[in-house]
Coordinates of N, CA and C in Angstrom, one line a residue:
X1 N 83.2 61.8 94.8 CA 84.0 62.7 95.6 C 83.8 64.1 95.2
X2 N 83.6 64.3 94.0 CA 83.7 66.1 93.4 C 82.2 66.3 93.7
X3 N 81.7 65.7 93.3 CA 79.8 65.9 93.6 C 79.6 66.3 94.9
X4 N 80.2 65.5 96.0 CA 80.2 65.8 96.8 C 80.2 67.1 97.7
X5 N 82.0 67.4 97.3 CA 82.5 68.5 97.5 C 81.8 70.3 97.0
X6 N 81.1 69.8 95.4 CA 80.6 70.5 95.1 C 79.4 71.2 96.0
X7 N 78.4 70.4 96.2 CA 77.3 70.8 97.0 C 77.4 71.4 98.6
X8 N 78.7 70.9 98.9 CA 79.1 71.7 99.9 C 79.5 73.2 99.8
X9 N 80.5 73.0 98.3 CA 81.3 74.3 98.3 C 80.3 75.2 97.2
X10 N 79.6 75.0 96.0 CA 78.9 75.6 95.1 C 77.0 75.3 95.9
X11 N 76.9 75.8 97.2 CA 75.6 75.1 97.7 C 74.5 76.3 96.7
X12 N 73.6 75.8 96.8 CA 72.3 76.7 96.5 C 71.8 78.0 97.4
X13 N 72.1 79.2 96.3 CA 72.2 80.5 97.1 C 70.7 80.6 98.2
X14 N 71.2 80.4 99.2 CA 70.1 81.1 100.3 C 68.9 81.8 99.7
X15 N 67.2 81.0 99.8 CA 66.5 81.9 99.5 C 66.3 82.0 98.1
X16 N 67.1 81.7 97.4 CA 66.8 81.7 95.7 C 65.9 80.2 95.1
X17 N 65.2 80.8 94.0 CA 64.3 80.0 93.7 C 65.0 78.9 93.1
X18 N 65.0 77.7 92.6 CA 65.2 77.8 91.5 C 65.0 78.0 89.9
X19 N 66.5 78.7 89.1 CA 66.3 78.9 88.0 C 65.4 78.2 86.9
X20 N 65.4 76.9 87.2 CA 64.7 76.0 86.2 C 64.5 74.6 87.2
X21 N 63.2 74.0 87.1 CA 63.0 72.9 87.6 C 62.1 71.9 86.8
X22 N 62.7 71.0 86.2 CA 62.0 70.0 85.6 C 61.8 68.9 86.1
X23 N 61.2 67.9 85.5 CA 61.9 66.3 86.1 C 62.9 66.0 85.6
X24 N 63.7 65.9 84.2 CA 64.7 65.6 84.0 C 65.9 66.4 84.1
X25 N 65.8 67.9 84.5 CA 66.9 68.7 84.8 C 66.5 69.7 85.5
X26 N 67.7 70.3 86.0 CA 67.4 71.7 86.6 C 68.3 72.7 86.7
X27 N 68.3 74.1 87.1 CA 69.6 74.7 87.4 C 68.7 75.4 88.7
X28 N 70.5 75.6 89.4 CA 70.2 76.9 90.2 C 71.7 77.6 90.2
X29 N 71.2 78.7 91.0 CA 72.3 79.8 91.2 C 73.0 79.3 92.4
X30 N 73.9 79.5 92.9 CA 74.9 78.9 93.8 C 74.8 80.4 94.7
X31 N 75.4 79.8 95.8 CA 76.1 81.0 96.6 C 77.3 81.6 96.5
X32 N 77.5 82.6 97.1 CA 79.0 82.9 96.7 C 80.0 81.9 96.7
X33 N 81.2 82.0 95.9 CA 82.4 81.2 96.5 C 83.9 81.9 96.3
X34 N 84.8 82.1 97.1 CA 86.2 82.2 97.0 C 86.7 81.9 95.9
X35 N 87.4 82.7 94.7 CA 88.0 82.0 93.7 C 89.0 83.2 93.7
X36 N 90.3 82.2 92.7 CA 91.6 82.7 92.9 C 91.7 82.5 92.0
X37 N 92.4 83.6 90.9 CA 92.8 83.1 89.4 C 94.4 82.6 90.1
X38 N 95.1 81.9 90.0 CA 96.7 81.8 90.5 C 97.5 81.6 88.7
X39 N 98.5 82.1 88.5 CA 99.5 81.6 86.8 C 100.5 81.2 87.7
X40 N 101.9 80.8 87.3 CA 103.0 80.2 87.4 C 103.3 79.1 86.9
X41 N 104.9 78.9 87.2 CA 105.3 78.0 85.9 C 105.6 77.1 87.3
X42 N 106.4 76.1 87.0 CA 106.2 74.5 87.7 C 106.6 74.6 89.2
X43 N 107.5 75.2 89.5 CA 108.1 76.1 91.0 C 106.7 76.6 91.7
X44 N 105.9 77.3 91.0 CA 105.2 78.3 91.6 C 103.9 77.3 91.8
X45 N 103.8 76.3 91.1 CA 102.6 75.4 91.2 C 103.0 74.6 92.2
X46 N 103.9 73.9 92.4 CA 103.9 73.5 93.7 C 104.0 74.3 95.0
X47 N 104.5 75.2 94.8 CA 104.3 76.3 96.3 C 102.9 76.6 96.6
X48 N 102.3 76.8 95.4 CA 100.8 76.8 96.0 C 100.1 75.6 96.1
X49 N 100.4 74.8 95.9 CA 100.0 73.5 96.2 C 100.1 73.4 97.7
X50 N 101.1 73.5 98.3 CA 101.5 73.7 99.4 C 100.8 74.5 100.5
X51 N 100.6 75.6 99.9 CA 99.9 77.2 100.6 C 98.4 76.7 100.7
X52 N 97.9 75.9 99.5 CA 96.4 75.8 99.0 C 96.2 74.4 99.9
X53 N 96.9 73.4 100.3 CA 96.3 72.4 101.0 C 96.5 70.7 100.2
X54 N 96.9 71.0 99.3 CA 97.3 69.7 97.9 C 97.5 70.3 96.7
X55 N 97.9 69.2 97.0 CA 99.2 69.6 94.6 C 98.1 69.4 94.3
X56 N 98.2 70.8 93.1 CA 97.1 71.3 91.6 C 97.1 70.7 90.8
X57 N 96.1 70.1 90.2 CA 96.4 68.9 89.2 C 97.3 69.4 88.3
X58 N 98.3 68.4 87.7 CA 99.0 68.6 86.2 C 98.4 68.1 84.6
X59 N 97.5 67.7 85.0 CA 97.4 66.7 84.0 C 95.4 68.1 83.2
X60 N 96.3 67.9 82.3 CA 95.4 69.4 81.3 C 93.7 69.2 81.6
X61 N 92.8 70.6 81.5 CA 91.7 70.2 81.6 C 91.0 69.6 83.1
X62 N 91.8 69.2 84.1 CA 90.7 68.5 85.0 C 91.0 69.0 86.2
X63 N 89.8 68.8 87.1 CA 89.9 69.5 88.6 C 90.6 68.7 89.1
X64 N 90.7 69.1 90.8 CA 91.2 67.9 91.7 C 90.4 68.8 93.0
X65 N 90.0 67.9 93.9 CA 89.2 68.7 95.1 C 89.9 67.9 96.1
X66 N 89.8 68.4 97.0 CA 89.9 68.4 98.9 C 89.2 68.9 99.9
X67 N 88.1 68.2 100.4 CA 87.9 69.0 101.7 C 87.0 69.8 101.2
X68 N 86.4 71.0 101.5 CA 86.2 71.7 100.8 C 86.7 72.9 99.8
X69 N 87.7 72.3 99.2 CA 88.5 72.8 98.1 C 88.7 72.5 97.0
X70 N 88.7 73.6 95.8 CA 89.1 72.7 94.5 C 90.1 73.3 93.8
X71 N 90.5 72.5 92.5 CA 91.8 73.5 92.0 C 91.4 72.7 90.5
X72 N 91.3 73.9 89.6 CA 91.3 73.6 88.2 C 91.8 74.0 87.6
X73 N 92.5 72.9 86.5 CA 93.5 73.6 85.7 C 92.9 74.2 84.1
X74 N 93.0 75.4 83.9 CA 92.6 76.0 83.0 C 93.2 76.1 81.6
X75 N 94.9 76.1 82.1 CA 95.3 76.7 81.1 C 97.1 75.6 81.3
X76 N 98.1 76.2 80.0 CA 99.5 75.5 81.0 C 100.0 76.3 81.9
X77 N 100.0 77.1 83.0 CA 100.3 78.0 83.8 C 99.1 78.8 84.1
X78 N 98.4 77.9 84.5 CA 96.8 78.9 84.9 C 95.8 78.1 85.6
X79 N 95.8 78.1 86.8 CA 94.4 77.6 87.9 C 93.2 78.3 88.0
X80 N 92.1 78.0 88.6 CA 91.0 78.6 89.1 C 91.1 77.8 90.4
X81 N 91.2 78.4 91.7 CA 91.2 77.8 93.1 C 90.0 78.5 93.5
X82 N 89.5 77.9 94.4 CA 87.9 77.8 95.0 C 88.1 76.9 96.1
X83 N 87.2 77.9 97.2 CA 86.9 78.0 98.3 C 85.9 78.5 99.0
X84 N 85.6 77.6 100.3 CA 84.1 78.5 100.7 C 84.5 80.0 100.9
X85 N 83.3 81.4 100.5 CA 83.0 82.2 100.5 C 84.2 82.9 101.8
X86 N 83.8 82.5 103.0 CA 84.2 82.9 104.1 C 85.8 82.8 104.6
X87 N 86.5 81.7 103.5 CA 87.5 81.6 103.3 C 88.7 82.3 102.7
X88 N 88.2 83.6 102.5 CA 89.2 84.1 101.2 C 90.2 85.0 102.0
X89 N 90.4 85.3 103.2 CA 91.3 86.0 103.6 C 92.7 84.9 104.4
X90 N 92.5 83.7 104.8 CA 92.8 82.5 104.9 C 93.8 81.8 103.9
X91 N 92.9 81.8 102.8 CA 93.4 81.1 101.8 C 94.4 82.2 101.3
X92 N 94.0 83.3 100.7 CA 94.8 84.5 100.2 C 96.2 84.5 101.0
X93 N 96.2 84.3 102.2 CA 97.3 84.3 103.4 C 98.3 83.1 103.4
X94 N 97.6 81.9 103.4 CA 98.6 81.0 103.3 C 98.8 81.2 101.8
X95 N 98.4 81.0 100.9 CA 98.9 80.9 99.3 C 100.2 82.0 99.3
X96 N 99.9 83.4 100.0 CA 100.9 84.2 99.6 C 102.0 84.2 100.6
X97 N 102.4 83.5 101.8 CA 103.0 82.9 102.4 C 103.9 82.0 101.4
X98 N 103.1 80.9 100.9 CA 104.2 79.9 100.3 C 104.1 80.4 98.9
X99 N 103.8 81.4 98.2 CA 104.6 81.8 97.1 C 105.5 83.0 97.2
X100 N 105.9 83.1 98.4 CA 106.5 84.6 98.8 C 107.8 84.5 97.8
X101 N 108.5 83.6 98.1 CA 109.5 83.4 97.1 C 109.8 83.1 95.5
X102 N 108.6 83.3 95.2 CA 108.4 82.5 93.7 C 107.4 83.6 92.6
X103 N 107.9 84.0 91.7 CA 107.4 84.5 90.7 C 105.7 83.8 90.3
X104 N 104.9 84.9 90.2 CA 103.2 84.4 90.6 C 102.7 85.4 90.0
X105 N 101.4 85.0 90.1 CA 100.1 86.1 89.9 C 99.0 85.3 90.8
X106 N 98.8 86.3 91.5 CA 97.1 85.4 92.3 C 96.5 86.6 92.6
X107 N 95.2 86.1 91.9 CA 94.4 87.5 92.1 C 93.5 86.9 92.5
X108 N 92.0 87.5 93.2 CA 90.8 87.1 93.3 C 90.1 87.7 92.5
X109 N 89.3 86.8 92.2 CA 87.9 87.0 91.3 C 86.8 86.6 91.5
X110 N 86.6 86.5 93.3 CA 85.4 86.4 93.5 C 84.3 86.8 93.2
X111 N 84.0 88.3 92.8 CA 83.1 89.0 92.1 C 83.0 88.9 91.0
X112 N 83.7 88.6 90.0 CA 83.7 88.6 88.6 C 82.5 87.6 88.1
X113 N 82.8 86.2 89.0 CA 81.8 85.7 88.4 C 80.6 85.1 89.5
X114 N 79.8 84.3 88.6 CA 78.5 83.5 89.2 C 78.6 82.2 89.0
X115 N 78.0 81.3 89.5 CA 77.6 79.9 88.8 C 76.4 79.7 89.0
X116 N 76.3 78.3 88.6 CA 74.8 78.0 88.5 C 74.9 76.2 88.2
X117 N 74.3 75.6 88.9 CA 74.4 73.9 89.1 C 73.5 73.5 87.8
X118 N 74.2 72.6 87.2 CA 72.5 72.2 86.0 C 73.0 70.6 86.1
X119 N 71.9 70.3 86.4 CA 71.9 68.6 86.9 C 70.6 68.2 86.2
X120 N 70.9 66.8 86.0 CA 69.6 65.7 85.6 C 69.9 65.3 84.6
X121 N 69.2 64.1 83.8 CA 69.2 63.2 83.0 C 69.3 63.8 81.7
X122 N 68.7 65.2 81.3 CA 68.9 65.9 80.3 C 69.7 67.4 80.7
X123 N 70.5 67.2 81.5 CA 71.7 68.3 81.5 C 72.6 68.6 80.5
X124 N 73.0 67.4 80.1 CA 73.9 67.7 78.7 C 73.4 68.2 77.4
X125 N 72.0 67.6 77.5 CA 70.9 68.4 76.1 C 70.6 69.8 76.7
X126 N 70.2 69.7 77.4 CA 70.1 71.5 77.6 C 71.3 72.1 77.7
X127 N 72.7 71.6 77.8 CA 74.0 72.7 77.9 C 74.0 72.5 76.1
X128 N 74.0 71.5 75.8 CA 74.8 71.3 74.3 C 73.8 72.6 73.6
X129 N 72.7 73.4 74.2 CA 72.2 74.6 73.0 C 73.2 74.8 72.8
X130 N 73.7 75.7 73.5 CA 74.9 76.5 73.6 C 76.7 76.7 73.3
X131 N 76.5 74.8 73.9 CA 77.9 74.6 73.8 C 78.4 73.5 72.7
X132 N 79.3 73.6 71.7 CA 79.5 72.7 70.4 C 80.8 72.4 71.0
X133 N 80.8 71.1 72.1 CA 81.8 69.9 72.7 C 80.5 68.8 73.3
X134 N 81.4 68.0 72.2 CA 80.5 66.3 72.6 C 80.6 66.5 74.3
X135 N 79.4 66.8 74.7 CA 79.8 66.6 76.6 C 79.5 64.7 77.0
X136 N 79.4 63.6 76.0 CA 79.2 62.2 76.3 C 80.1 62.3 77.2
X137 N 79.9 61.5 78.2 CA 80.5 60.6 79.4 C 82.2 60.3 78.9
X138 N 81.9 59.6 77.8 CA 83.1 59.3 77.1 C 84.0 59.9 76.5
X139 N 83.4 61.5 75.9 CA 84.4 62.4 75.6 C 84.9 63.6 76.8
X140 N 83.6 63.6 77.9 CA 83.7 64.3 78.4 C 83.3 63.9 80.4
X141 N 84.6 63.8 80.6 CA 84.6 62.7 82.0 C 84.3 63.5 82.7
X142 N 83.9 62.6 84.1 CA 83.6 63.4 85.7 C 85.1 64.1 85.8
X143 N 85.3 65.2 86.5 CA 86.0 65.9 86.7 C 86.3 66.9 85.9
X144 N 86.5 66.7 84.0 CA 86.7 67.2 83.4 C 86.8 68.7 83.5
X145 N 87.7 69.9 83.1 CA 86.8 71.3 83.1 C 87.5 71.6 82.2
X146 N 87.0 72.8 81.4 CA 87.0 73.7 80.3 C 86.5 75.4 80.1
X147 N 87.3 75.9 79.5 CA 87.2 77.3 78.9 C 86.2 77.0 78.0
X148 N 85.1 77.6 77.3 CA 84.4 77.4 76.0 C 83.0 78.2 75.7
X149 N 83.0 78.6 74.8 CA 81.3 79.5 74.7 C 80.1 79.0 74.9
X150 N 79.4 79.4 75.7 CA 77.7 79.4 75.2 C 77.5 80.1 74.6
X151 N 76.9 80.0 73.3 CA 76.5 80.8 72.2 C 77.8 82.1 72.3
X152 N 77.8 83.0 72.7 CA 78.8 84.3 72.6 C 79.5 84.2 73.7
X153 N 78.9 83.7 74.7 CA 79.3 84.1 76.6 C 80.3 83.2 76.4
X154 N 81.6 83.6 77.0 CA 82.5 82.4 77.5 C 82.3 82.0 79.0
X155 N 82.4 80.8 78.9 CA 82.0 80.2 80.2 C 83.0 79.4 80.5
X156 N 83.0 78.8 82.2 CA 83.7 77.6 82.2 C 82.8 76.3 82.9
X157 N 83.0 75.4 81.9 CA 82.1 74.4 82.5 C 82.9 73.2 83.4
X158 N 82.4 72.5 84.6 CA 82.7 71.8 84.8 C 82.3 70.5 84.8
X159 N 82.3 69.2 84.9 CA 81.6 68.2 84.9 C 81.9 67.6 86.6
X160 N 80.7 67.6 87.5 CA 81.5 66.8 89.1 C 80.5 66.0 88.7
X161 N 79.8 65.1 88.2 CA 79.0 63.5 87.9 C 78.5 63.5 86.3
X162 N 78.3 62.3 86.5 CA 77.7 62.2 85.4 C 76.6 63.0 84.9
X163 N 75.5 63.1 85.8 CA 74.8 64.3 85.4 C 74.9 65.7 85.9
X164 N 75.7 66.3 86.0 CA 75.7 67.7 86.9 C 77.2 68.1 86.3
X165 N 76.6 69.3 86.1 CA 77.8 70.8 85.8 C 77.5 71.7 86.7
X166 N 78.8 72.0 86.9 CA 79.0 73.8 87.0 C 79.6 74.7 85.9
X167 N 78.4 75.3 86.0 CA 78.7 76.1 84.8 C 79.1 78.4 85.5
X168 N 80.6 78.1 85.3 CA 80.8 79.5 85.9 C 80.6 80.4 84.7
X169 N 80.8 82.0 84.6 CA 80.2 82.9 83.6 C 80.2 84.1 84.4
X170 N 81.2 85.2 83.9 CA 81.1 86.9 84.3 C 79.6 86.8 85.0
X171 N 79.5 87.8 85.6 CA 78.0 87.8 86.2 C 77.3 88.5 85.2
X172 N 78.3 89.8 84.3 CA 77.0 89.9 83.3 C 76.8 89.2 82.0
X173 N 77.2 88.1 82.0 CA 76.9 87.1 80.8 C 75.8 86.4 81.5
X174 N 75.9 86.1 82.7 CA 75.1 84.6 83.6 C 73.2 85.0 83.0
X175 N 72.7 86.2 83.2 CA 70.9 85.8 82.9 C 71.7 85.4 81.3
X176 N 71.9 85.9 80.6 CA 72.0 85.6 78.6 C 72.2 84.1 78.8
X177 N 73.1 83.4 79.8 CA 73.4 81.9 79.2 C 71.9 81.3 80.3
X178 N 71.6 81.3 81.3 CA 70.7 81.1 81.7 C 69.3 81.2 81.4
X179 N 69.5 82.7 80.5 CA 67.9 82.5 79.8 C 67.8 82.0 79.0
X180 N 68.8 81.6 77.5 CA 68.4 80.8 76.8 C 68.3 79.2 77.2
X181 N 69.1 78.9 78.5 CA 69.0 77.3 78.5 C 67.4 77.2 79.1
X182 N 67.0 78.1 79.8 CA 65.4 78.4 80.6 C 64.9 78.3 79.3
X183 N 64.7 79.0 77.8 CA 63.8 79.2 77.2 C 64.2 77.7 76.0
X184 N 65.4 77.4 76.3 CA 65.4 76.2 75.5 C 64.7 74.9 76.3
X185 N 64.8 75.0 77.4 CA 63.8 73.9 78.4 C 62.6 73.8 78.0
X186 N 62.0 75.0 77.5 CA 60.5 74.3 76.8 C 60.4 73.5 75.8
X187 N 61.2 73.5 75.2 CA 60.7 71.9 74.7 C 61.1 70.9 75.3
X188 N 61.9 70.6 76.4 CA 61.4 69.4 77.0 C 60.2 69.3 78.0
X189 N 59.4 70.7 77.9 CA 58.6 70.6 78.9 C 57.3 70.3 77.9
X190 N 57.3 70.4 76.4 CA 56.3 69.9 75.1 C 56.4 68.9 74.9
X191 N 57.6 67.8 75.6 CA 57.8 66.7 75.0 C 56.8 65.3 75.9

């Protein structure tokens, strides 16, 4: 279902190469997408639940998607909501509709950052350069998401399959974590 949703909503930016192409993995750059940082306490999360299209997950660390929508929980009073690109005056409207009455923060940060898809059989060996979390299947499930560094960059990673992340990142961190996983790919390409 999230894999799904993903490729609809994180599609491959128009016209862009891809960043890395192996047989066993790859990345690319995504297109734009709608994101909302939203905070509030348990009142405020359901009203945007409401505003946003479905209740925000509660349960720590993991997304929940709809349709072309997702909602991840970041923090204990802190989402990332995502939406297609085209959607952000829509979504900004109903959300601030049904939080009108409730103590909030919703900002956009569509600009702030970038993503970038990294899929295949060796996706987890090329993220783990960077990132020190067992990403196994078993520590680290489909849906899963997280705050956490590549090397210095903080990123947020998501897990939508078994093999495939989204990996979000300020736009000026995104070439730093992208070049090293590009220049760490050569050795799967010696192997």
């Amino acid at each position: 279902m999230a894999e799904d949703m993903v490729t609809t909503l994180y599609a491959p930016d128009a016209g862009e190469e891809p960043l890395l192409s192996l047989p066993d993995v790859s990345m690319l750059k995504t297109a734009p997408v709608t994101r909302l940082s939203f905070r509030g306490r348990e009142e405020a999360r359901k009203a945007a639940g409401k505003g946003f299209g479905f209740a925000l997950p509660t349960k720590a660390l993991n997304a929940k998607t709809k349709d072309d929508k997702a909602a991840l929980w970041l923090g204990p009073d802190e989402w990332l909501l995502l939406a297609q690109d085209d959607a952000l005056e829509t979504t900004l409207s109903s959300l601030e509709k049904a939080l009108s009455e409730t103590p909030h923060a919703l900002v956009d940060v569509s600009h702030r950052q970038d993503a970038i898809l990294v899929t295949g059989s060796k996706a987890t060996w090329l993220l783990n350069v960077g990132i020190a979390i067992d990403l196994h299947i078993d520590a680290f499930a489909v849906g899963t998401v997280t705050r956490t560094l590549f090397n210095k960059a903080p990123i947020m990673l998501w897990r939508v399959s078994e093999d495939s992340f989204v990996v979000e990142a300020w736009g000026s961190f995104m070439d730093y974590v992208s070049g090293i996983m590009i220049e760490a790919a050569e050795e799967l390409k010696a192997a």
